[in-house]
């Protein structure tokens, strides 16, 4: 039985890779297309091999929740700038993937652009230096006005928002991060300002931040007609091949 996914819906599925045991990983490996198996077999670290299988299983089983297609039957291709896309079968589904230490996320929508990014806020990084190098001046100023702990948390919120927007646009880092600026208030309500040269309209986007765990932040960017409400649902899962 397939799940309903209306044009105004965005569903977010996330999994903690360590919760997938040995038998599950063997089932995930059986789903891989030949080119995926080649990539998997080149990996050496056990954690990298596990995370690859979980990521591929998550996208395949998630898509099969919304279409009468076996998880192993999906085929994928890369867009001009590397964004993964469904090559076959022909369906109106759109998806985006992201992973970091301890979490893999898949966003799925019908007939609309969607981008997702996840970060582990515990990872070592010089957030102040990264912001000064890549963020818009307004974002840098807003960060510097915060206390150090709050500044680090806000950095990851802005970073994931920027990455999710780039992924939704399918442009990768060809779009300079400083040409659009996010503002997040105390309730995690998000606003964006685009450089005029981008020719984009903030009213055509919905941006959402989620905290699925104490040390992960997820950002989702969804393209929409101005004024059209989007219904977003998120849930934790462990991929199962019996969908």
Coordinates of N, CA and C in Angstrom, one line a residue:
X1 N 0.9 -1.2 0.0 CA 0.0 0.0 0.0 C 0.9 1.2 0.0
X2 N 0.6 2.1 -1.0 CA 1.5 3.3 -1.0 C 0.9 4.4 -0.2
X3 N 1.8 5.3 0.3 CA 1.4 6.4 1.1 C 1.0 7.6 0.2
X4 N 0.0 8.4 0.8 CA -0.4 9.6 0.0 C 0.6 10.7 0.2
X5 N 0.9 11.3 -0.9 CA 1.8 12.5 -1.0 C 1.2 13.5 -1.9
X6 N 0.5 14.5 -1.3 CA -0.1 15.5 -2.2 C 0.9 16.5 -2.6
X7 N 0.6 17.3 -3.7 CA 1.6 18.3 -4.1 C 2.1 19.3 -3.1
X8 N 1.2 19.5 -2.1 CA 1.6 20.5 -1.0 C 2.4 19.8 0.1
X9 N 2.6 18.5 0.1 CA 3.3 17.7 1.1 C 4.8 17.6 0.9
X10 N 5.5 17.7 2.0 CA 6.9 17.3 2.0 C 7.1 16.3 3.2
X11 N 7.7 15.2 2.9 CA 7.9 14.2 4.0 C 9.4 14.0 4.1
X12 N 9.8 14.0 5.4 CA 11.2 13.9 5.8 C 11.4 12.6 6.6
X13 N 12.3 11.8 6.1 CA 12.6 10.5 6.8 C 14.1 10.5 7.2
X14 N 14.3 10.1 8.5 CA 15.7 10.1 8.9 C 16.0 8.9 9.7
X15 N 17.3 8.4 9.7 CA 17.7 7.2 10.3 C 19.1 7.4 10.9
X16 N 19.2 6.7 12.1 CA 20.5 6.6 12.7 C 21.2 5.3 12.2
X17 N 22.3 5.5 11.5 CA 22.9 4.3 10.8 C 23.3 3.2 11.8
X18 N 23.6 3.5 13.0 CA 24.1 2.5 14.0 C 22.9 1.6 14.4
X19 N 21.7 1.9 14.1 CA 20.5 1.1 14.4 C 20.3 0.0 13.4
X20 N 21.0 0.0 12.3 CA 20.9 -1.0 11.2 C 21.9 -2.1 11.5
X21 N 21.4 -3.3 11.8 CA 22.2 -4.4 12.2 C 22.7 -5.2 11.0
X22 N 23.5 -6.3 11.2 CA 24.1 -7.1 10.2 C 23.1 -7.6 9.1
X23 N 22.0 -8.3 9.6 CA 21.0 -8.8 8.6 C 20.4 -7.7 7.7
X24 N 20.2 -6.6 8.3 CA 19.6 -5.5 7.5 C 20.6 -5.0 6.5
X25 N 21.9 -4.9 6.9 CA 22.9 -4.4 5.9 C 23.0 -5.4 4.7
X26 N 22.9 -6.7 5.0 CA 23.0 -7.6 3.9 C 21.8 -7.4 2.9
X27 N 20.6 -7.1 3.5 CA 19.5 -6.9 2.6 C 19.7 -5.6 1.8
X28 N 20.3 -4.6 2.5 CA 20.5 -3.3 1.8 C 21.5 -3.5 0.6
X29 N 22.5 -4.3 0.8 CA 23.5 -4.5 -0.2 C 22.9 -5.2 -1.5
X30 N 21.8 -6.0 -1.2 CA 21.2 -6.7 -2.4 C 20.4 -5.7 -3.2
X31 N 20.1 -4.5 -2.7 CA 19.3 -3.5 -3.5 C 20.2 -2.7 -4.4
X32 N 21.5 -2.7 -4.3 CA 22.4 -1.8 -5.0 C 22.4 -2.1 -6.5
X33 N 22.4 -1.0 -7.3 CA 22.7 -1.2 -8.7 C 24.1 -1.4 -8.9
X34 N 24.5 -1.9 -10.1 CA 26.0 -2.2 -10.3 C 26.9 -1.1 -10.0
X35 N 26.6 0.2 -10.5 CA 27.5 1.3 -10.2 C 27.6 1.6 -8.7
X36 N 26.4 1.4 -8.0 CA 26.5 1.7 -6.6 C 27.3 0.6 -5.9
X37 N 27.2 -0.6 -6.3 CA 28.0 -1.7 -5.7 C 29.5 -1.4 -5.9
X38 N 29.9 -0.9 -7.0 CA 31.3 -0.6 -7.3 C 31.8 0.5 -6.3
X39 N 31.0 1.5 -6.1 CA 31.4 2.6 -5.2 C 31.5 2.0 -3.8
X40 N 30.5 1.2 -3.4 CA 30.5 0.6 -2.0 C 31.7 -0.3 -1.8
X41 N 32.1 -1.1 -2.8 CA 33.2 -2.0 -2.7 C 34.5 -1.3 -2.6
X42 N 34.6 -0.1 -3.1 CA 35.8 0.7 -3.0 C 36.1 1.3 -1.6
X43 N 35.0 1.4 -0.8 CA 35.1 1.9 0.6 C 35.8 0.9 1.5
X44 N 36.6 1.5 2.4 CA 37.4 0.6 3.3 C 37.0 0.7 4.7
X45 N 36.6 1.8 5.2 CA 36.3 2.0 6.6 C 34.9 1.3 6.9
X46 N 34.7 0.5 7.9 CA 33.5 -0.1 8.2 C 32.3 0.9 8.3
X47 N 32.6 2.0 9.0 CA 31.5 3.0 9.2 C 31.1 3.6 7.8
X48 N 32.0 3.8 7.0 CA 31.7 4.4 5.6 C 30.9 3.4 4.8
X49 N 31.3 2.1 4.9 CA 30.5 1.1 4.2 C 29.1 0.9 4.7
X50 N 29.0 1.0 6.0 CA 27.6 0.9 6.6 C 26.8 2.1 6.2
X51 N 27.3 3.3 6.3 CA 26.6 4.5 6.1 C 26.2 4.6 4.6
X52 N 27.0 4.1 3.7 CA 26.7 4.1 2.3 C 25.4 3.2 2.1
X53 N 25.4 2.0 2.6 CA 24.3 1.1 2.5 C 23.0 1.7 3.1
X54 N 23.1 2.2 4.3 CA 22.0 2.8 4.9 C 21.4 4.0 4.0
X55 N 22.3 4.8 3.5 CA 21.8 5.9 2.7 C 21.1 5.4 1.4
X56 N 21.7 4.5 0.7 CA 21.1 4.0 -0.5 C 19.8 3.2 -0.2
X57 N 19.7 2.5 0.9 CA 18.5 1.8 1.3 C 17.4 2.8 1.7
X58 N 17.8 3.9 2.4 CA 16.8 4.9 2.8 C 16.1 5.5 1.6
X59 N 16.9 5.9 0.6 CA 16.2 6.6 -0.5 C 15.4 5.6 -1.3
X60 N 15.9 4.4 -1.5 CA 15.1 3.4 -2.3 C 13.8 3.0 -1.6
X61 N 13.9 2.7 -0.3 CA 12.7 2.2 0.4 C 11.7 3.4 0.6
X62 N 12.3 4.6 0.8 CA 11.4 5.8 0.9 C 10.6 6.0 -0.3
X63 N 11.3 6.0 -1.5 CA 10.5 6.3 -2.7 C 9.5 5.2 -3.0
X64 N 9.8 4.0 -2.5 CA 8.8 2.9 -2.7 C 7.6 3.0 -1.8
X65 N 7.7 3.8 -0.8 CA 6.5 4.1 0.0 C 5.4 4.9 -0.8
X66 N 5.8 5.6 -1.9 CA 5.0 6.5 -2.6 C 4.7 6.0 -4.0
X67 N 5.2 4.9 -4.4 CA 5.0 4.4 -5.8 C 5.1 2.9 -5.8
X68 N 4.3 2.2 -6.6 CA 4.3 0.8 -6.6 C 5.6 0.3 -7.4
X69 N 6.7 0.5 -6.8 CA 8.0 0.2 -7.4 C 8.9 -0.5 -6.4
X70 N 9.4 -1.7 -6.7 CA 10.3 -2.4 -5.8 C 11.5 -1.5 -5.5
X71 N 12.1 -1.5 -4.2 CA 13.2 -0.7 -3.9 C 14.4 -1.0 -4.8
X72 N 14.6 -2.2 -5.2 CA 15.8 -2.5 -6.1 C 15.6 -2.0 -7.5
X73 N 14.4 -1.6 -7.9 CA 14.1 -1.3 -9.3 C 14.4 0.2 -9.6
X74 N 14.6 1.0 -8.6 CA 14.9 2.5 -8.9 C 16.3 2.6 -9.5
X75 N 16.3 3.5 -10.5 CA 17.6 3.9 -11.1 C 17.8 5.4 -11.0
X76 N 19.0 5.8 -10.8 CA 19.3 7.2 -10.6 C 20.4 7.7 -11.5
X77 N 20.3 9.0 -11.7 CA 21.4 9.7 -12.5 C 21.7 11.0 -11.8
X78 N 22.8 11.7 -12.2 CA 23.2 12.9 -11.7 C 22.9 14.1 -12.6
X79 N 22.4 15.2 -12.0 CA 22.1 16.3 -12.8 C 23.4 17.0 -13.3
X80 N 23.2 18.2 -13.9 CA 24.3 18.9 -14.5 C 25.4 19.2 -13.4
X81 N 24.9 19.6 -12.2 CA 25.8 19.9 -11.1 C 25.9 18.9 -10.0
X82 N 25.5 17.6 -10.4 CA 25.7 16.5 -9.5 C 24.6 16.1 -8.6
X83 N 23.4 16.8 -8.7 CA 22.3 16.5 -7.8 C 21.7 15.1 -8.3
X84 N 21.5 14.2 -7.4 CA 20.9 12.9 -7.8 C 19.5 13.0 -8.2
X85 N 19.1 12.3 -9.2 CA 17.7 12.4 -9.7 C 17.2 11.0 -10.1
X86 N 15.9 10.8 -10.2 CA 15.4 9.5 -10.6 C 15.5 9.4 -12.1
X87 N 16.2 8.4 -12.5 CA 16.3 8.2 -14.0 C 15.1 7.3 -14.5
X88 N 14.7 6.3 -13.7 CA 13.6 5.4 -14.0 C 13.1 4.7 -12.8
X89 N 11.8 4.4 -12.7 CA 10.8 4.7 -13.7 C 10.4 6.2 -13.7
X90 N 9.6 6.6 -14.7 CA 9.1 8.0 -14.8 C 8.0 8.2 -13.7
X91 N 8.4 9.0 -12.7 CA 7.4 9.4 -11.7 C 7.6 10.9 -11.4
X92 N 6.6 11.5 -10.7 CA 6.6 12.9 -10.4 C 7.4 13.2 -9.1
X93 N 7.9 12.1 -8.5 CA 8.6 12.3 -7.2 C 9.9 13.0 -7.3
X94 N 10.2 13.9 -6.4 CA 11.5 14.5 -6.2 C 12.0 14.2 -4.9
X95 N 13.3 14.1 -4.8 CA 13.9 13.7 -3.5 C 15.3 14.4 -3.3
X96 N 15.7 14.5 -2.1 CA 17.1 14.9 -1.8 C 17.6 14.2 -0.6
X97 N 18.9 14.0 -0.6 CA 19.6 13.3 0.5 C 20.6 14.1 1.2
X98 N 20.9 13.8 2.5 CA 22.0 14.4 3.2 C 22.4 13.4 4.3
X99 N 23.7 13.4 4.6 CA 24.1 12.6 5.7 C 25.3 13.2 6.4
X100 N 25.5 12.9 7.7 CA 26.6 13.4 8.5 C 26.8 12.3 9.5
X101 N 27.8 12.5 10.4 CA 28.1 11.5 11.4 C 26.8 11.2 12.3
X102 N 26.3 10.0 12.2 CA 25.2 9.6 13.1 C 23.8 9.8 12.5
X103 N 23.7 10.4 11.3 CA 22.3 10.6 10.8 C 22.3 10.7 9.3
X104 N 21.3 10.1 8.7 CA 21.0 10.1 7.3 C 19.6 10.6 7.1
X105 N 19.4 11.5 6.1 CA 18.1 12.2 5.9 C 17.7 12.1 4.5
X106 N 16.4 11.8 4.2 CA 15.9 11.9 2.9 C 14.6 12.7 2.9
X107 N 14.5 13.7 2.0 CA 13.3 14.5 1.9 C 12.7 14.1 0.5
X108 N 11.3 14.0 0.5 CA 10.6 13.6 -0.7 C 9.4 14.5 -0.9
X109 N 9.2 14.9 -2.2 CA 8.0 15.8 -2.5 C 7.5 15.3 -3.9
X110 N 6.4 15.9 -4.3 CA 5.8 15.5 -5.6 C 5.8 16.8 -6.4
X111 N 6.6 16.7 -7.5 CA 6.5 17.8 -8.5 C 7.0 19.1 -8.1
X112 N 7.9 19.2 -7.0 CA 8.4 20.5 -6.6 C 9.9 20.3 -6.1
X113 N 10.7 21.3 -6.3 CA 12.1 21.3 -5.9 C 12.2 21.2 -4.4
X114 N 13.0 20.4 -3.9 CA 13.3 20.2 -2.4 C 14.7 20.0 -2.2
X115 N 15.3 20.6 -1.1 CA 16.7 20.3 -0.7 C 16.8 20.1 0.8
X116 N 17.7 19.3 1.2 CA 17.8 19.0 2.6 C 19.3 18.9 2.9
X117 N 19.6 19.4 4.1 CA 21.0 19.3 4.6 C 21.0 19.0 6.1
X118 N 21.9 18.2 6.6 CA 22.0 17.9 8.0 C 23.5 18.0 8.4
X119 N 23.7 18.5 9.6 CA 25.0 18.7 10.2 C 25.1 18.2 11.6
X120 N 26.2 17.6 12.0 CA 26.5 17.2 13.4 C 27.2 18.4 14.0
X121 N 26.5 19.1 15.0 CA 27.1 20.3 15.5 C 28.3 20.1 16.4
X122 N 28.6 18.8 16.7 CA 29.8 18.5 17.5 C 31.1 18.5 16.7
X123 N 31.0 18.5 15.4 CA 32.2 18.3 14.6 C 33.1 19.5 14.7
X124 N 34.4 19.2 14.7 CA 35.4 20.3 14.8 C 35.4 21.2 13.6
X125 N 35.2 22.5 13.8 CA 35.2 23.4 12.7 C 35.4 24.8 13.2
X126 N 36.1 25.6 12.5 CA 36.3 27.0 12.9 C 35.2 27.8 12.3
X127 N 34.1 27.8 13.1 CA 32.8 28.4 12.6 C 32.9 29.9 12.3
X128 N 33.7 30.6 13.2 CA 33.8 32.0 13.0 C 34.5 32.3 11.7
X129 N 35.6 31.6 11.4 CA 36.4 31.8 10.2 C 35.6 31.4 9.0
X130 N 34.8 30.3 9.1 CA 34.0 29.9 7.9 C 32.9 31.0 7.6
X131 N 32.3 31.5 8.7 CA 31.3 32.5 8.4 C 31.9 33.8 7.8
X132 N 33.0 34.2 8.3 CA 33.6 35.4 7.8 C 34.0 35.2 6.3
X133 N 34.3 34.0 5.9 CA 34.7 33.7 4.5 C 33.6 33.6 3.6
X134 N 32.5 32.9 4.0 CA 31.4 32.5 3.1 C 30.1 33.2 3.3
X135 N 29.8 33.7 4.5 CA 28.5 34.3 4.8 C 28.3 35.7 4.3
X136 N 27.1 36.1 4.1 CA 26.8 37.5 3.8 C 27.1 38.4 5.0
X137 N 27.5 39.7 4.7 CA 27.8 40.6 5.8 C 26.7 40.7 6.9
X138 N 25.5 40.7 6.6 CA 24.4 40.7 7.6 C 24.4 39.5 8.5
X139 N 24.7 38.4 7.9 CA 24.8 37.1 8.7 C 26.0 37.2 9.6
X140 N 27.1 37.6 9.1 CA 28.3 37.7 10.0 C 28.1 38.7 11.2
X141 N 27.4 39.8 10.9 CA 27.2 40.8 11.9 C 26.2 40.2 13.0
X142 N 25.2 39.4 12.5 CA 24.2 38.8 13.4 C 24.9 37.8 14.3
X143 N 25.8 37.0 13.7 CA 26.5 36.0 14.5 C 27.4 36.6 15.6
X144 N 28.1 37.7 15.2 CA 29.0 38.3 16.2 C 28.3 39.0 17.3
X145 N 27.0 39.2 17.2 CA 26.2 39.8 18.3 C 25.8 38.8 19.3
X146 N 26.0 37.5 19.0 CA 25.6 36.4 19.9 C 26.7 36.0 20.8
X147 N 26.4 35.4 22.0 CA 27.4 34.7 22.8 C 28.0 33.5 22.1
X148 N 29.2 33.1 22.5 CA 29.9 32.1 21.7 C 29.1 30.8 21.5
X149 N 28.4 30.3 22.5 CA 27.7 29.0 22.4 C 26.5 29.2 21.4
X150 N 25.8 30.3 21.6 CA 24.7 30.6 20.7 C 25.1 30.9 19.3
X151 N 26.3 31.5 19.2 CA 26.9 31.8 17.9 C 27.2 30.5 17.1
X152 N 27.7 29.5 17.8 CA 28.0 28.2 17.1 C 26.7 27.5 16.6
X153 N 25.7 27.5 17.5 CA 24.5 26.9 17.1 C 23.8 27.6 15.9
X154 N 23.9 29.0 15.9 CA 23.3 29.7 14.8 C 24.1 29.5 13.5
X155 N 25.4 29.4 13.6 CA 26.2 29.1 12.5 C 25.7 27.9 11.7
X156 N 25.5 26.8 12.5 CA 25.1 25.5 11.8 C 23.6 25.7 11.3
X157 N 22.8 26.5 11.9 CA 21.5 26.7 11.3 C 21.6 27.4 10.0
X158 N 22.4 28.4 9.9 CA 22.6 29.2 8.7 C 23.3 28.3 7.6
X159 N 24.3 27.6 8.0 CA 25.0 26.8 7.1 C 24.1 25.7 6.4
X160 N 23.3 25.0 7.3 CA 22.4 24.0 6.7 C 21.4 24.6 5.8
X161 N 20.9 25.8 6.2 CA 19.9 26.5 5.4 C 20.5 26.8 4.0
X162 N 21.7 27.3 4.0 CA 22.3 27.7 2.7 C 22.5 26.4 1.9
X163 N 23.0 25.3 2.5 CA 23.3 24.1 1.7 C 22.0 23.5 1.2
X164 N 20.9 23.6 2.0 CA 19.6 23.0 1.5 C 19.1 23.8 0.3
X165 N 19.2 25.1 0.4 CA 18.8 26.0 -0.7 C 19.6 25.7 -2.0
X166 N 20.9 25.6 -1.9 CA 21.7 25.3 -3.0 C 21.3 23.9 -3.7
X167 N 21.0 23.0 -2.8 CA 20.7 21.6 -3.3 C 19.3 21.7 -4.0
X168 N 18.4 22.4 -3.4 CA 17.0 22.6 -4.0 C 17.1 23.2 -5.4
X169 N 18.0 24.2 -5.5 CA 18.2 24.9 -6.8 C 19.0 24.0 -7.8
X170 N 19.7 23.0 -7.2 CA 20.5 22.1 -8.1 C 21.8 22.8 -8.7
X171 N 22.3 23.8 -7.9 CA 23.4 24.6 -8.5 C 24.7 24.3 -7.7
X172 N 24.7 23.6 -6.6 CA 25.9 23.3 -5.8 C 26.6 24.6 -5.4
X173 N 27.9 24.6 -5.3 CA 28.6 25.8 -4.9 C 28.8 26.8 -6.0
X174 N 28.2 26.6 -7.2 CA 28.3 27.6 -8.2 C 27.6 28.9 -7.8
X175 N 26.7 28.8 -6.8 CA 26.0 30.0 -6.3 C 26.7 30.5 -5.0
X176 N 27.4 31.6 -5.0 CA 28.1 32.1 -3.9 C 27.2 32.2 -2.6
X177 N 27.7 31.7 -1.5 CA 26.9 31.7 -0.3 C 26.6 33.1 0.2
X178 N 27.5 34.1 -0.1 CA 27.3 35.4 0.4 C 26.2 36.2 -0.4
X179 N 25.6 35.6 -1.4 CA 24.6 36.4 -2.2 C 23.2 36.2 -1.7
X180 N 23.0 35.4 -0.7 CA 21.7 35.3 0.0 C 22.0 35.2 1.5
X181 N 21.1 35.8 2.3 CA 21.3 35.8 3.7 C 20.1 35.4 4.5
X182 N 20.3 34.5 5.5 CA 19.2 34.0 6.3 C 19.2 34.7 7.6
X183 N 18.0 34.9 8.1 CA 17.8 35.4 9.4 C 16.8 34.5 10.2
X184 N 17.3 34.0 11.3 CA 16.6 33.0 12.2 C 16.2 33.7 13.5
X185 N 14.9 33.7 13.9 CA 14.6 34.3 15.1 C 14.6 33.3 16.3
X186 N 14.2 33.7 17.5 CA 14.3 32.8 18.6 C 13.4 31.6 18.5
X187 N 12.4 31.6 17.6 CA 11.5 30.5 17.4 C 11.9 29.7 16.2
X188 N 13.0 29.9 15.7 CA 13.5 29.2 14.5 C 12.7 29.5 13.3
X189 N 12.0 30.7 13.3 CA 11.3 31.1 12.0 C 12.4 31.7 11.1
X190 N 12.3 31.4 9.8 CA 13.4 31.7 8.9 C 12.9 32.7 7.9
X191 N 13.8 33.7 7.6 CA 13.6 34.6 6.5 C 14.8 34.7 5.7
X192 N 14.7 35.0 4.4 CA 15.8 35.1 3.5 C 15.8 36.3 2.7
X193 N 17.0 36.9 2.4 CA 17.1 38.0 1.5 C 18.0 37.6 0.4
X194 N 17.6 37.8 -0.8 CA 18.4 37.4 -2.0 C 19.0 38.6 -2.6
X195 N 20.2 38.5 -3.1 CA 20.9 39.5 -3.9 C 20.0 39.7 -5.2
X196 N 19.9 40.9 -5.6 CA 19.0 41.2 -6.8 C 19.5 40.4 -8.0
X197 N 20.8 40.1 -8.1 CA 21.3 39.4 -9.3 C 20.8 37.9 -9.3
X198 N 20.3 37.4 -8.2 CA 19.9 36.0 -8.2 C 18.5 35.8 -8.8
X199 N 17.7 36.9 -8.9 CA 16.4 36.9 -9.5 C 15.6 35.8 -8.9
X200 N 15.5 35.8 -7.6 CA 14.7 34.8 -6.9 C 13.8 35.6 -5.9
X201 N 12.7 35.0 -5.5 CA 11.7 35.6 -4.7 C 11.6 34.9 -3.4
X202 N 11.8 35.5 -2.3 CA 11.7 34.8 -1.0 C 10.3 34.2 -0.8
X203 N 9.3 34.8 -1.4 CA 7.9 34.2 -1.2 C 7.7 32.9 -1.9
X204 N 8.6 32.5 -2.8 CA 8.5 31.3 -3.5 C 9.2 30.1 -2.7
X205 N 9.6 30.4 -1.5 CA 10.4 29.3 -0.8 C 9.8 29.2 0.6
X206 N 9.9 28.0 1.1 CA 9.6 27.7 2.5 C 10.9 27.1 3.1
X207 N 11.4 27.6 4.2 CA 12.6 27.1 4.9 C 12.2 26.6 6.3
X208 N 12.7 25.5 6.6 CA 12.4 24.9 7.9 C 13.6 24.3 8.6
X209 N 13.7 24.5 9.9 CA 14.8 23.9 10.7 C 14.2 22.9 11.7
X210 N 14.9 21.8 11.8 CA 14.5 20.8 12.8 C 15.7 20.3 13.6
X211 N 15.4 19.9 14.8 CA 16.5 19.3 15.7 C 16.1 17.9 16.1
X212 N 16.4 16.9 15.2 CA 16.0 15.5 15.5 C 16.7 14.9 16.7
X213 N 17.9 15.4 17.0 CA 18.6 14.9 18.2 C 19.2 16.1 18.8
X214 N 19.9 15.9 20.0 CA 20.5 16.9 20.7 C 21.7 17.6 20.0
X215 N 22.3 16.9 19.0 CA 23.5 17.4 18.3 C 23.4 17.4 16.8
X216 N 22.2 17.3 16.3 CA 22.0 17.4 14.8 C 21.0 18.5 14.5
X217 N 21.3 19.2 13.4 CA 20.3 20.2 12.9 C 20.1 19.9 11.4
X218 N 18.8 19.9 11.0 CA 18.4 19.6 9.7 C 17.7 20.9 9.1
X219 N 18.0 21.3 7.9 CA 17.4 22.3 7.2 C 16.7 21.8 5.9
X220 N 15.5 22.3 5.6 CA 14.8 21.9 4.4 C 14.4 23.1 3.7
X221 N 14.6 23.1 2.4 CA 14.2 24.2 1.5 C 13.2 23.6 0.5
X222 N 12.0 24.3 0.3 CA 11.0 23.8 -0.6 C 10.5 24.9 -1.4
X223 N 10.5 24.7 -2.7 CA 10.0 25.7 -3.7 C 8.5 25.6 -3.8
X224 N 7.8 26.7 -3.8 CA 6.3 26.7 -3.8 C 5.8 28.0 -4.5
X225 N 4.6 27.9 -5.0 CA 4.0 29.2 -5.5 C 3.8 30.1 -4.3
X226 N 3.9 31.4 -4.5 CA 3.7 32.4 -3.4 C 2.3 32.2 -2.7
X227 N 2.4 32.1 -1.4 CA 1.2 32.0 -0.6 C 0.6 30.6 -0.4
X228 N 1.2 29.6 -1.1 CA 0.7 28.2 -1.0 C 1.3 27.6 0.2
X229 N 0.5 27.1 1.2 CA 1.0 26.5 2.4 C 1.6 25.1 2.1
X230 N 2.6 24.7 2.8 CA 3.3 23.4 2.6 C 3.1 22.7 3.9
X231 N 2.7 21.4 3.8 CA 2.5 20.5 4.9 C 3.8 19.7 5.0
X232 N 4.5 19.8 6.1 CA 5.7 19.0 6.3 C 5.6 18.1 7.5
X233 N 6.0 16.8 7.2 CA 6.0 15.8 8.2 C 7.4 15.2 8.3
X234 N 7.9 14.9 9.5 CA 9.2 14.2 9.7 C 9.0 13.1 10.6
X235 N 9.8 12.0 10.4 CA 9.7 10.8 11.2 C 11.0 10.1 11.1
X236 N 11.4 9.4 12.2 CA 12.5 8.5 12.2 C 12.1 7.1 11.7
X237 N 13.1 6.5 11.1 CA 12.8 5.1 10.5 C 14.0 4.3 10.6
X238 N 13.9 3.0 10.3 CA 15.0 2.1 9.9 C 14.6 1.5 8.6
X239 N 15.3 1.7 7.6 CA 14.9 1.1 6.3 C 14.6 -0.4 6.3
X240 N 13.4 -0.7 5.7 CA 13.1 -2.1 5.6 C 12.8 -2.4 4.1
X241 N 13.2 -3.5 3.6 CA 13.0 -3.9 2.2 C 11.6 -4.4 2.0
X242 N 10.9 -4.6 3.0 CA 9.5 -5.1 2.9 C 8.5 -3.9 2.9
X243 N 8.5 -3.2 1.8 CA 7.6 -2.0 1.7 C 6.5 -2.3 0.6

